[in-house]
PDB file of C-alpha atoms and ligand atoms in Angstrom:
ATOM      1  CA  MET A   1      26.329 -50.048  96.734  1.00 32.00           C
ATOM      2  CA  PRO A   2      27.610 -50.572 100.288  1.00 38.00           C
ATOM      3  CA  GLN A   3      31.368 -50.618 100.597  1.00 40.00           C
ATOM      4  CA  SER A   4      33.607 -52.828 102.719  1.00 43.00           C
ATOM      5  CA  PRO A   5      35.398 -51.309 105.673  1.00 46.00           C
ATOM      6  CA  ALA A   6      38.802 -49.871 104.796  1.00 46.00           C
ATOM      7  CA  ALA A   7      41.788 -52.039 105.662  1.00 51.00           C
ATOM      8  CA  GLU A   8      42.649 -49.951 108.726  1.00 54.00           C
ATOM      9  CA  SER A   9      39.252 -50.804 110.175  1.00 61.00           C
ATOM     10  CA  ALA A  10      39.509 -54.517 109.276  1.00 74.00           C
ATOM     11  CA  PRO A  11      37.750 -56.846 111.717  1.00 73.00           C
ATOM     12  CA  ARG A  12      39.514 -57.464 114.987  1.00 93.00           C
ATOM     13  CA  THR A  13      36.832 -58.667 117.382  1.00 97.00           C
ATOM     14  CA  VAL A  14      35.114 -61.658 115.868  1.00 98.00           C
ATOM     15  CA  LEU A  15      32.241 -63.797 117.119  1.00 98.00           C
ATOM     16  CA  LEU A  16      32.996 -67.471 116.482  1.00 98.00           C
ATOM     17  CA  THR A  17      29.858 -69.607 116.552  1.00 98.00           C
ATOM     18  CA  GLY A  18      30.224 -73.348 116.891  1.00 98.00           C
ATOM     19  CA  ALA A  19      33.350 -72.799 118.947  1.00 98.00           C
ATOM     20  CA  ALA A  20      33.081 -76.160 120.727  1.00 98.00           C
ATOM     21  CA  GLY A  21      32.859 -78.210 117.513  1.00 97.00           C
ATOM     22  CA  GLY A  22      35.698 -79.891 115.667  1.00 97.00           C
ATOM     23  CA  LEU A  23      36.326 -77.039 113.241  1.00 98.00           C
ATOM     24  CA  GLY A  24      35.624 -74.416 115.898  1.00 98.00           C
ATOM     25  CA  THR A  25      38.191 -75.981 118.201  1.00 98.00           C
ATOM     26  CA  LEU A  26      40.833 -75.971 115.454  1.00 98.00           C
ATOM     27  CA  MET A  27      40.075 -72.378 114.454  1.00 98.00           C
ATOM     28  CA  ARG A  28      39.914 -70.924 117.956  1.00 97.00           C
ATOM     29  CA  GLY A  29      43.395 -72.308 118.444  1.00 97.00           C
ATOM     30  CA  LEU A  30      44.745 -70.722 115.256  1.00 97.00           C
ATOM     31  CA  LEU A  31      42.906 -67.445 114.644  1.00 97.00           C
ATOM     32  CA  PRO A  32      44.270 -65.439 117.597  1.00 96.00           C
ATOM     33  CA  SER A  33      47.714 -65.603 115.942  1.00 94.00           C
ATOM     34  CA  CYS A  34      46.187 -63.666 113.006  1.00 93.00           C
ATOM     35  CA  GLY A  35      45.452 -60.841 115.460  1.00 93.00           C
ATOM     36  CA  TYR A  36      41.814 -61.554 116.313  1.00 96.00           C
ATOM     37  CA  THR A  37      40.105 -61.325 119.653  1.00 96.00           C
ATOM     38  CA  LEU A  38      37.478 -64.035 119.613  1.00 98.00           C
ATOM     39  CA  ARG A  39      34.118 -64.056 121.327  1.00 98.00           C
ATOM     40  CA  LEU A  40      33.155 -67.711 121.538  1.00 98.00           C
ATOM     41  CA  LEU A  41      29.626 -69.093 121.264  1.00 98.00           C
ATOM     42  CA  ASP A  42      28.256 -72.615 121.203  1.00 98.00           C
ATOM     43  CA  MET A  43      25.175 -74.471 122.396  1.00 97.00           C
ATOM     44  CA  ARG A  44      27.537 -76.601 124.493  1.00 97.00           C
ATOM     45  CA  PRO A  45      30.094 -75.277 126.974  1.00 97.00           C
ATOM     46  CA  VAL A  46      33.452 -74.611 125.351  1.00 97.00           C
ATOM     47  CA  GLU A  47      36.096 -76.548 127.230  1.00 95.00           C
ATOM     48  CA  GLY A  48      38.559 -74.316 129.058  1.00 95.00           C
ATOM     49  CA  GLU A  49      36.659 -71.154 128.042  1.00 96.00           C
ATOM     50  CA  PRO A  50      34.371 -70.162 130.922  1.00 96.00           C
ATOM     51  CA  GLU A  51      33.525 -66.832 129.280  1.00 96.00           C
ATOM     52  CA  ALA A  52      32.156 -68.462 126.144  1.00 98.00           C
ATOM     53  CA  LEU A  53      28.475 -67.832 125.476  1.00 98.00           C
ATOM     54  CA  THR A  54      26.325 -70.934 125.734  1.00 98.00           C
ATOM     55  CA  LEU A  55      23.226 -70.569 123.610  1.00 96.00           C
ATOM     56  CA  ASP A  56      21.283 -72.292 120.882  1.00 97.00           C
ATOM     57  CA  LEU A  57      20.911 -70.033 117.843  1.00 98.00           C
ATOM     58  CA  GLY A  58      17.795 -71.891 116.700  1.00 95.00           C
ATOM     59  CA  THR A  59      15.806 -71.202 119.862  1.00 96.00           C
ATOM     60  CA  ALA A  60      17.431 -68.198 121.612  1.00 97.00           C
ATOM     61  CA  ASP A  61      15.292 -65.075 121.852  1.00 97.00           C
ATOM     62  CA  SER A  62      16.229 -62.099 119.713  1.00 97.00           C
ATOM     63  CA  ASP A  63      17.414 -59.920 122.634  1.00 98.00           C
ATOM     64  CA  THR A  64      19.865 -62.606 123.737  1.00 98.00           C
ATOM     65  CA  LEU A  65      21.127 -63.013 120.204  1.00 98.00           C
ATOM     66  CA  ARG A  66      21.542 -59.283 119.705  1.00 98.00           C
ATOM     67  CA  ALA A  67      23.559 -59.086 122.900  1.00 98.00           C
ATOM     68  CA  ALA A  68      25.741 -61.946 121.657  1.00 98.00           C
ATOM     69  CA  VAL A  69      26.693 -60.138 118.432  1.00 98.00           C
ATOM     70  CA  ARG A  70      26.765 -56.599 119.830  1.00 98.00           C
ATOM     71  CA  GLY A  71      30.061 -54.812 119.307  1.00 97.00           C
ATOM     72  CA  VAL A  72      31.822 -57.420 117.174  1.00 98.00           C
ATOM     73  CA  ASP A  73      33.412 -56.424 113.877  1.00 97.00           C
ATOM     74  CA  ALA A  74      32.540 -59.660 112.132  1.00 98.00           C
ATOM     75  CA  ILE A  75      31.119 -63.143 112.645  1.00 98.00           C
ATOM     76  CA  ILE A  76      32.485 -66.529 111.657  1.00 98.00           C
ATOM     77  CA  HIS A  77      29.433 -68.780 111.617  1.00 98.00           C
ATOM     78  CA  LEU A  78      30.406 -72.417 112.062  1.00 98.00           C
ATOM     79  CA  ALA A  79      27.554 -73.454 114.357  1.00 98.00           C
ATOM     80  CA  GLY A  80      24.981 -76.024 113.393  1.00 98.00           C
ATOM     81  CA  ILE A  81      24.549 -79.684 112.653  1.00 98.00           C
ATOM     82  CA  SER A  82      27.506 -80.699 110.506  1.00 98.00           C
ATOM     83  CA  LEU A  83      26.310 -84.118 109.346  1.00 98.00           C
ATOM     84  CA  GLU A  84      22.966 -85.486 108.203  1.00 98.00           C
ATOM     85  CA  SER A  85      19.959 -85.442 110.518  1.00 98.00           C
ATOM     86  CA  THR A  86      16.184 -85.253 110.360  1.00 98.00           C
ATOM     87  CA  PHE A  87      14.713 -82.346 108.440  1.00 98.00           C
ATOM     88  CA  GLU A  88      13.178 -80.967 111.673  1.00 97.00           C
ATOM     89  CA  LYS A  89      16.515 -80.881 113.504  1.00 97.00           C
ATOM     90  CA  ILE A  90      18.285 -79.360 110.502  1.00 98.00           C
ATOM     91  CA  LEU A  91      15.490 -76.807 110.212  1.00 98.00           C
ATOM     92  CA  ASP A  92      15.963 -75.641 113.805  1.00 97.00           C
ATOM     93  CA  ALA A  93      19.733 -75.736 114.095  1.00 97.00           C
ATOM     94  CA  ASN A  94      20.910 -74.759 110.620  1.00 98.00           C
ATOM     95  CA  ILE A  95      18.082 -72.896 108.921  1.00 98.00           C
ATOM     96  CA  ARG A  96      16.352 -71.080 111.787  1.00 98.00           C
ATOM     97  CA  GLY A  97      19.668 -70.684 113.604  1.00 98.00           C
ATOM     98  CA  THR A  98      21.421 -69.085 110.642  1.00 98.00           C
ATOM     99  CA  HIS A  99      18.473 -66.819 109.923  1.00 98.00           C
ATOM    100  CA  ALA A 100      18.337 -65.709 113.569  1.00 98.00           C
ATOM    101  CA  LEU A 101      22.047 -64.912 113.535  1.00 98.00           C
ATOM    102  CA  TYR A 102      21.753 -62.811 110.367  1.00 98.00           C
ATOM    103  CA  GLU A 103      18.808 -60.950 111.872  1.00 98.00           C
ATOM    104  CA  ALA A 104      20.831 -60.179 114.990  1.00 98.00           C
ATOM    105  CA  ALA A 105      23.750 -59.045 112.810  1.00 98.00           C
ATOM    106  CA  ARG A 106      21.457 -56.766 110.838  1.00 98.00           C
ATOM    107  CA  ALA A 107      19.934 -55.295 113.986  1.00 98.00           C
ATOM    108  CA  GLU A 108      23.355 -54.657 115.539  1.00 98.00           C
ATOM    109  CA  GLY A 109      25.068 -53.350 112.405  1.00 98.00           C
ATOM    110  CA  VAL A 110      27.590 -56.168 111.932  1.00 98.00           C
ATOM    111  CA  ARG A 111      28.870 -55.794 108.380  1.00 97.00           C
ATOM    112  CA  ARG A 112      30.760 -59.015 107.620  1.00 98.00           C
ATOM    113  CA  ILE A 113      29.956 -62.690 108.095  1.00 98.00           C
ATOM    114  CA  VAL A 114      31.974 -65.702 107.064  1.00 98.00           C
ATOM    115  CA  PHE A 115      29.546 -68.565 106.603  1.00 99.00           C
ATOM    116  CA  ALA A 116      30.668 -72.176 106.848  1.00 98.00           C
ATOM    117  CA  SER A 117      28.952 -73.631 103.824  1.00 98.00           C
ATOM    118  CA  SER A 118      29.982 -77.078 102.700  1.00 98.00           C
ATOM    119  CA  ASN A 119      30.926 -79.167  99.708  1.00 98.00           C
ATOM    120  CA  HIS A 120      27.634 -80.950 100.441  1.00 98.00           C
ATOM    121  CA  ALA A 121      25.731 -77.964  98.979  1.00 99.00           C
ATOM    122  CA  VAL A 122      27.027 -79.289  95.640  1.00 98.00           C
ATOM    123  CA  GLY A 123      27.490 -82.874  96.793  1.00 98.00           C
ATOM    124  CA  PHE A 124      25.696 -84.551  93.884  1.00 98.00           C
ATOM    125  CA  THR A 125      28.036 -82.913  91.359  1.00 98.00           C
ATOM    126  CA  PRO A 126      29.922 -85.714  89.594  1.00 97.00           C
ATOM    127  CA  VAL A 127      33.609 -85.990  90.423  1.00 97.00           C
ATOM    128  CA  PRO A 128      35.506 -84.407  87.484  1.00 97.00           C
ATOM    129  CA  GLU A 129      37.226 -86.852  85.161  1.00 93.00           C
ATOM    130  CA  ALA A 130      41.019 -86.814  85.003  1.00 88.00           C
ATOM    131  CA  GLY A 131      42.151 -83.808  82.994  1.00 89.00           C
ATOM    132  CA  ALA A 132      38.701 -82.148  83.087  1.00 95.00           C
ATOM    133  CA  ALA A 133      38.292 -78.520  84.156  1.00 96.00           C
ATOM    134  CA  PRO A 134      37.925 -77.989  87.911  1.00 98.00           C
ATOM    135  CA  ILE A 135      34.384 -77.451  89.198  1.00 98.00           C
ATOM    136  CA  PRO A 136      33.545 -73.738  89.261  1.00 98.00           C
ATOM    137  CA  VAL A 137      31.785 -72.041  92.182  1.00 98.00           C
ATOM    138  CA  HIS A 138      28.839 -71.229  89.925  1.00 98.00           C
ATOM    139  CA  THR A 139      28.123 -74.892  89.227  1.00 98.00           C
ATOM    140  CA  PRO A 140      24.417 -75.576  89.960  1.00 98.00           C
ATOM    141  CA  ARG A 141      23.850 -76.434  93.588  1.00 98.00           C
ATOM    142  CA  ARG A 142      23.043 -80.107  94.087  1.00 98.00           C
ATOM    143  CA  PRO A 143      22.732 -80.801  97.823  1.00 98.00           C
ATOM    144  CA  ASP A 144      23.278 -84.402  98.800  1.00 98.00           C
ATOM    145  CA  THR A 145      21.441 -84.325 102.178  1.00 98.00           C
ATOM    146  CA  PHE A 146      19.143 -82.125 104.272  1.00 98.00           C
ATOM    147  CA  TYR A 147      22.430 -80.941 105.751  1.00 98.00           C
ATOM    148  CA  GLY A 148      23.678 -79.896 102.290  1.00 98.00           C
ATOM    149  CA  LEU A 149      20.293 -78.332 101.604  1.00 98.00           C
ATOM    150  CA  SER A 150      20.671 -76.169 104.723  1.00 98.00           C
ATOM    151  CA  LYS A 151      24.055 -74.974 103.441  1.00 98.00           C
ATOM    152  CA  SER A 152      22.463 -74.126 100.106  1.00 98.00           C
ATOM    153  CA  PHE A 153      19.834 -72.146 102.052  1.00 98.00           C
ATOM    154  CA  GLY A 154      22.596 -70.374 103.974  1.00 98.00           C
ATOM    155  CA  GLU A 155      24.247 -69.262 100.750  1.00 99.00           C
ATOM    156  CA  ASP A 156      20.925 -67.870  99.492  1.00 98.00           C
ATOM    157  CA  LEU A 157      20.271 -66.171 102.818  1.00 99.00           C
ATOM    158  CA  ALA A 158      23.702 -64.552 102.612  1.00 99.00           C
ATOM    159  CA  GLN A 159      22.929 -63.302  99.104  1.00 98.00           C
ATOM    160  CA  LEU A 160      19.592 -61.889 100.291  1.00 99.00           C
ATOM    161  CA  TYR A 161      21.142 -60.057 103.243  1.00 98.00           C
ATOM    162  CA  TRP A 162      23.762 -58.563 100.933  1.00 98.00           C
ATOM    163  CA  ASP A 163      21.199 -57.442  98.373  1.00 98.00           C
ATOM    164  CA  LEU A 164      18.715 -56.135 100.947  1.00 98.00           C
ATOM    165  CA  TYR A 165      20.930 -54.828 103.735  1.00 98.00           C
ATOM    166  CA  GLY A 166      24.518 -54.659 102.471  1.00 98.00           C
ATOM    167  CA  ILE A 167      25.774 -57.268 104.943  1.00 98.00           C
ATOM    168  CA  GLU A 168      28.760 -58.925 103.301  1.00 98.00           C
ATOM    169  CA  THR A 169      29.335 -62.655 103.439  1.00 99.00           C
ATOM    170  CA  VAL A 170      31.977 -65.024 102.236  1.00 99.00           C
ATOM    171  CA  SER A 171      30.354 -68.464 101.973  1.00 99.00           C
ATOM    172  CA  VAL A 172      33.091 -71.058 102.248  1.00 99.00           C
ATOM    173  CA  ARG A 173      32.202 -74.474 100.835  1.00 99.00           C
ATOM    174  CA  ILE A 174      34.495 -76.308 103.153  1.00 98.00           C
ATOM    175  CA  GLY A 175      35.899 -79.627 102.022  1.00 98.00           C
ATOM    176  CA  SER A 176      37.299 -81.782 104.839  1.00 98.00           C
ATOM    177  CA  CYS A 177      39.074 -79.775 107.510  1.00 98.00           C
ATOM    178  CA  PHE A 178      40.905 -82.225 109.724  1.00 98.00           C
ATOM    179  CA  PRO A 179      44.519 -82.437 110.871  1.00 98.00           C
ATOM    180  CA  GLU A 180      45.195 -85.049 108.163  1.00 98.00           C
ATOM    181  CA  PRO A 181      43.231 -86.535 105.259  1.00 98.00           C
ATOM    182  CA  THR A 182      41.912 -89.972 106.215  1.00 98.00           C
ATOM    183  CA  SER A 183      40.387 -91.182 102.934  1.00 97.00           C
ATOM    184  CA  VAL A 184      41.236 -91.122  99.238  1.00 98.00           C
ATOM    185  CA  ARG A 185      38.311 -88.724  98.626  1.00 98.00           C
ATOM    186  CA  MET A 186      39.759 -86.317 101.164  1.00 98.00           C
ATOM    187  CA  LEU A 187      42.969 -86.089  99.130  1.00 98.00           C
ATOM    188  CA  SER A 188      40.960 -83.953  96.682  1.00 98.00           C
ATOM    189  CA  ILE A 189      39.077 -81.762  99.172  1.00 98.00           C
ATOM    190  CA  TRP A 190      41.334 -81.584 102.222  1.00 98.00           C
ATOM    191  CA  LEU A 191      41.643 -78.206 103.950  1.00 98.00           C
ATOM    192  CA  SER A 192      44.543 -78.267 106.367  1.00 98.00           C
ATOM    193  CA  PRO A 193      43.726 -76.435 109.610  1.00 98.00           C
ATOM    194  CA  ALA A 194      46.493 -73.896 108.921  1.00 98.00           C
ATOM    195  CA  ASP A 195      45.086 -73.193 105.450  1.00 98.00           C
ATOM    196  CA  GLY A 196      41.624 -73.037 107.035  1.00 98.00           C
ATOM    197  CA  ALA A 197      42.781 -70.213 109.289  1.00 98.00           C
ATOM    198  CA  ARG A 198      44.442 -68.490 106.299  1.00 98.00           C
ATOM    199  CA  LEU A 199      41.217 -68.718 104.337  1.00 98.00           C
ATOM    200  CA  LEU A 200      39.061 -67.374 107.174  1.00 98.00           C
ATOM    201  CA  HIS A 201      41.541 -64.530 107.644  1.00 98.00           C
ATOM    202  CA  ALA A 202      41.326 -63.676 103.933  1.00 98.00           C
ATOM    203  CA  ALA A 203      37.515 -63.870 104.070  1.00 98.00           C
ATOM    204  CA  LEU A 204      37.450 -61.470 107.019  1.00 98.00           C
ATOM    205  CA  THR A 205      39.826 -58.909 105.567  1.00 97.00           C
ATOM    206  CA  ALA A 206      39.277 -58.821 101.783  1.00 98.00           C
ATOM    207  CA  GLU A 207      37.490 -55.675 100.682  1.00 97.00           C
ATOM    208  CA  ASN A 208      34.231 -55.425  98.746  1.00 98.00           C
ATOM    209  CA  VAL A 209      33.283 -59.096  98.816  1.00 98.00           C
ATOM    210  CA  GLY A 210      29.518 -58.543  98.554  1.00 98.00           C
ATOM    211  CA  HIS A 211      28.439 -62.152  98.696  1.00 98.00           C
ATOM    212  CA  THR A 212      31.314 -64.294  97.482  1.00 98.00           C
ATOM    213  CA  VAL A 213      31.246 -68.091  97.334  1.00 99.00           C
ATOM    214  CA  VAL A 214      34.551 -69.924  97.572  1.00 99.00           C
ATOM    215  CA  TYR A 215      35.662 -73.507  97.913  1.00 99.00           C
ATOM    216  CA  GLY A 216      37.627 -74.243 101.042  1.00 98.00           C
ATOM    217  CA  SER A 217      40.569 -76.533 100.491  1.00 98.00           C
ATOM    218  CA  SER A 218      44.315 -76.613 100.429  1.00 98.00           C
ATOM    219  CA  ALA A 219      46.339 -76.563  97.202  1.00 98.00           C
ATOM    220  CA  ASN A 220      45.877 -80.287  96.740  1.00 98.00           C
ATOM    221  CA  THR A 221      47.491 -81.966  93.755  1.00 98.00           C
ATOM    222  CA  ARG A 222      44.215 -83.882  93.262  1.00 97.00           C
ATOM    223  CA  LEU A 223      41.990 -80.829  93.744  1.00 98.00           C
ATOM    224  CA  TRP A 224      38.490 -81.154  92.209  1.00 98.00           C
ATOM    225  CA  TRP A 225      37.394 -77.547  92.276  1.00 98.00           C
ATOM    226  CA  ASP A 226      38.429 -74.058  91.335  1.00 98.00           C
ATOM    227  CA  LEU A 227      40.072 -72.036  94.087  1.00 98.00           C
ATOM    228  CA  GLY A 228      40.062 -68.862  91.951  1.00 98.00           C
ATOM    229  CA  SER A 229      37.436 -66.984  93.978  1.00 98.00           C
ATOM    230  CA  ALA A 230      39.242 -67.890  97.216  1.00 98.00           C
ATOM    231  CA  ARG A 231      42.596 -66.751  95.841  1.00 98.00           C
ATOM    232  CA  ALA A 232      40.948 -63.504  94.705  1.00 98.00           C
ATOM    233  CA  LEU A 233      40.307 -62.774  98.401  1.00 98.00           C
ATOM    234  CA  GLY A 234      44.044 -63.011  99.034  1.00 98.00           C
ATOM    235  CA  TYR A 235      44.010 -66.655 100.170  1.00 98.00           C
ATOM    236  CA  GLU A 236      47.299 -68.388  99.486  1.00 98.00           C
ATOM    237  CA  PRO A 237      47.092 -72.041 100.503  1.00 98.00           C
ATOM    238  CA  ARG A 238      50.392 -73.597 101.499  1.00 98.00           C
ATOM    239  CA  ASP A 239      49.472 -77.225 102.063  1.00 98.00           C
ATOM    240  CA  ASP A 240      48.864 -80.187  99.746  1.00 98.00           C
ATOM    241  CA  SER A 241      47.405 -83.570 100.697  1.00 98.00           C
ATOM    242  CA  GLU A 242      49.670 -85.452  98.281  1.00 98.00           C
ATOM    243  CA  PRO A 243      52.242 -86.579 100.883  1.00 98.00           C
ATOM    244  CA  TYR A 244      49.412 -88.669 102.400  1.00 98.00           C
ATOM    245  CA  ALA A 245      48.382 -90.202  99.072  1.00 98.00           C
ATOM    246  CA  ALA A 246      50.632 -93.243  98.780  1.00 98.00           C
ATOM    247  CA  GLU A 247      49.574 -94.702 102.107  1.00 98.00           C
ATOM    248  CA  LEU A 248      45.849 -94.006 101.623  1.00 98.00           C
ATOM    249  CA  VAL A 249      45.788 -95.348  98.053  1.00 98.00           C
ATOM    250  CA  ALA A 250      47.756 -98.449  99.075  1.00 98.00           C
ATOM    251  CA  GLU A 251      45.154 -99.146 101.750  1.00 98.00           C
ATOM    252  CA  HIS A 252      41.928 -98.238  99.891  1.00 97.00           C
ATOM    253  CA  GLY A 253      42.788 -98.131  96.177  1.00 97.00           C
ATOM    254  CA  GLU A 254      42.105 -95.234  93.814  1.00 96.00           C
ATOM    255  CA  LEU A 255      38.560 -93.830  93.649  1.00 96.00           C
ATOM    256  CA  ASP A 256      36.231 -95.769  91.368  1.00 95.00           C
ATOM    257  CA  PRO A 257      33.810 -93.398  89.547  1.00 92.00           C
ATOM    258  CA  ALA A 258      31.495 -96.369  88.877  1.00 95.00           C
ATOM    259  CA  ASP A 259      31.014 -96.854  92.622  1.00 96.00           C
ATOM    260  CA  PRO A 260      27.974 -94.783  93.745  1.00 95.00           C
ATOM    261  CA  ASP A 261      29.770 -94.103  97.047  1.00 95.00           C
ATOM    262  CA  GLN A 262      32.594 -92.414  95.158  1.00 96.00           C
ATOM    263  CA  ALA A 263      31.046 -90.940  92.027  1.00 97.00           C
ATOM    264  CA  HIS A 264      30.125 -87.519  93.418  1.00 98.00           C
ATOM    265  CA  LEU A 265      31.817 -84.708  95.316  1.00 98.00           C
ATOM    266  CA  GLY A 266      29.816 -85.576  98.423  1.00 98.00           C
ATOM    267  CA  GLY A 267      31.126 -89.152  98.401  1.00 98.00           C
ATOM    268  CA  HIS A 268      29.208 -91.450 100.728  1.00 97.00           C
ATOM    269  CA  PHE A 269      26.996 -88.552 101.899  1.00 98.00           C
ATOM    270  CA  CYS A 270      25.142 -89.228  98.609  1.00 98.00           C
ATOM    271  CA  THR A 271      24.450 -92.851  99.468  1.00 97.00           C
ATOM    272  CA  ARG A 272      24.736 -93.468 103.220  1.00 97.00           C
ATOM    273  CA  PRO A 273      25.343 -90.155 104.974  1.00 98.00           C
ATOM    274  CA  PRO A 274      26.850 -90.099 108.449  1.00 97.00           C
ATOM    275  CA  ILE A 275      24.198 -89.172 111.004  1.00 97.00           C
ATOM    276  CA  TRP A 276      24.630 -86.380 113.540  1.00 96.00           C
ATOM    277  CA  PRO A 277      24.893 -88.119 116.894  1.00 91.00           C
ATOM    278  CA  HIS A 278      23.008 -85.669 119.102  1.00 79.00           C
TER     279      HIS A 278
HETATM  280  C1  LIG B 301      31.216 -81.725 105.979  1.00 87.62           C
HETATM  281  O1  LIG B 301      30.516 -80.802 105.608  1.00 87.62           O
HETATM  282  C2  LIG B 301      31.207 -82.232 107.363  1.00 87.62           C
HETATM  283  O2  LIG B 301      30.806 -81.237 108.288  1.00 87.62           O
HETATM  284  C3  LIG B 301      32.561 -82.784 107.767  1.00 87.62           C
HETATM  285  O3  LIG B 301      32.425 -83.446 108.996  1.00 87.62           O
HETATM  286  C4  LIG B 301      33.113 -83.724 106.705  1.00 87.62           C
HETATM  287  O4  LIG B 301      32.394 -84.900 106.715  1.00 87.62           O
HETATM  288  C5  LIG B 301      33.126 -83.059 105.353  1.00 87.62           C
HETATM  289  O5  LIG B 301      31.909 -82.429 105.049  1.00 87.62           O
HETATM  290  C6  LIG B 301      33.456 -84.014 104.195  1.00 87.62           C
HETATM  291  O6  LIG B 301      32.793 -83.949 103.177  1.00 87.62           O
HETATM  292  O7  LIG B 301      34.408 -84.760 104.333  1.00 87.62           O
END
């Protein structure tokens, strides 16, 4: 079985796809302090980063993609449509794009990828009742959108490239990574940006991950899912959404499991998903 690189050869130069997006912008600000040199890539120009690569993973030719990944120690793959869209657009950006990136990684010998999966890969999972066990990572996948379906595909692709080629992936089912939680649902799935960087760092440096699926959130008091597989990578979250709870609950009320907008992990993605604007 292929082995992870030893700690002394832990990734240092990392390709960050989706660098111009919301999460990419937060992470490119934070990851250099963990010791990484980032190569930035996005289909749009990255503000203030003239050396960033501008290319569309879904349509770029294989030589261009190979050149983009050549020489990096690892890839953090955030690029793609991050809300709901038509199946055709999701197919190009998220499914073809992710496949093309893995092919380039295989061809260039990149051994570790951190894949931005999403809670929407399991979005139709019912919200756990108070006192119930947290949702495990091996819960059946129940995508809530074509977007969630593409994340489910990405997790399977990662498993295939591990089994076939020994390329390791940590698939991170990210909750809501924003500077602050802005809804009562987010109190359960919030990933503070600082914890996000800690989790990506753990996913890049843990040894022998094979293909590991983790949930991506802070240590929230109202957490819905099991962070065990993330902690096993060495992730130690330091933040908790609870200080934001009183104000959000006063404004919106507690979640109502009888409300179809609030009954599942994916929240309103299950009923009226936000549409990707581009
Ligand atoms: C996601 O996967 C989206 O990319 C992000 O924008 C949030 O909406 C998040 O899920 C969420 O569930 O809050």
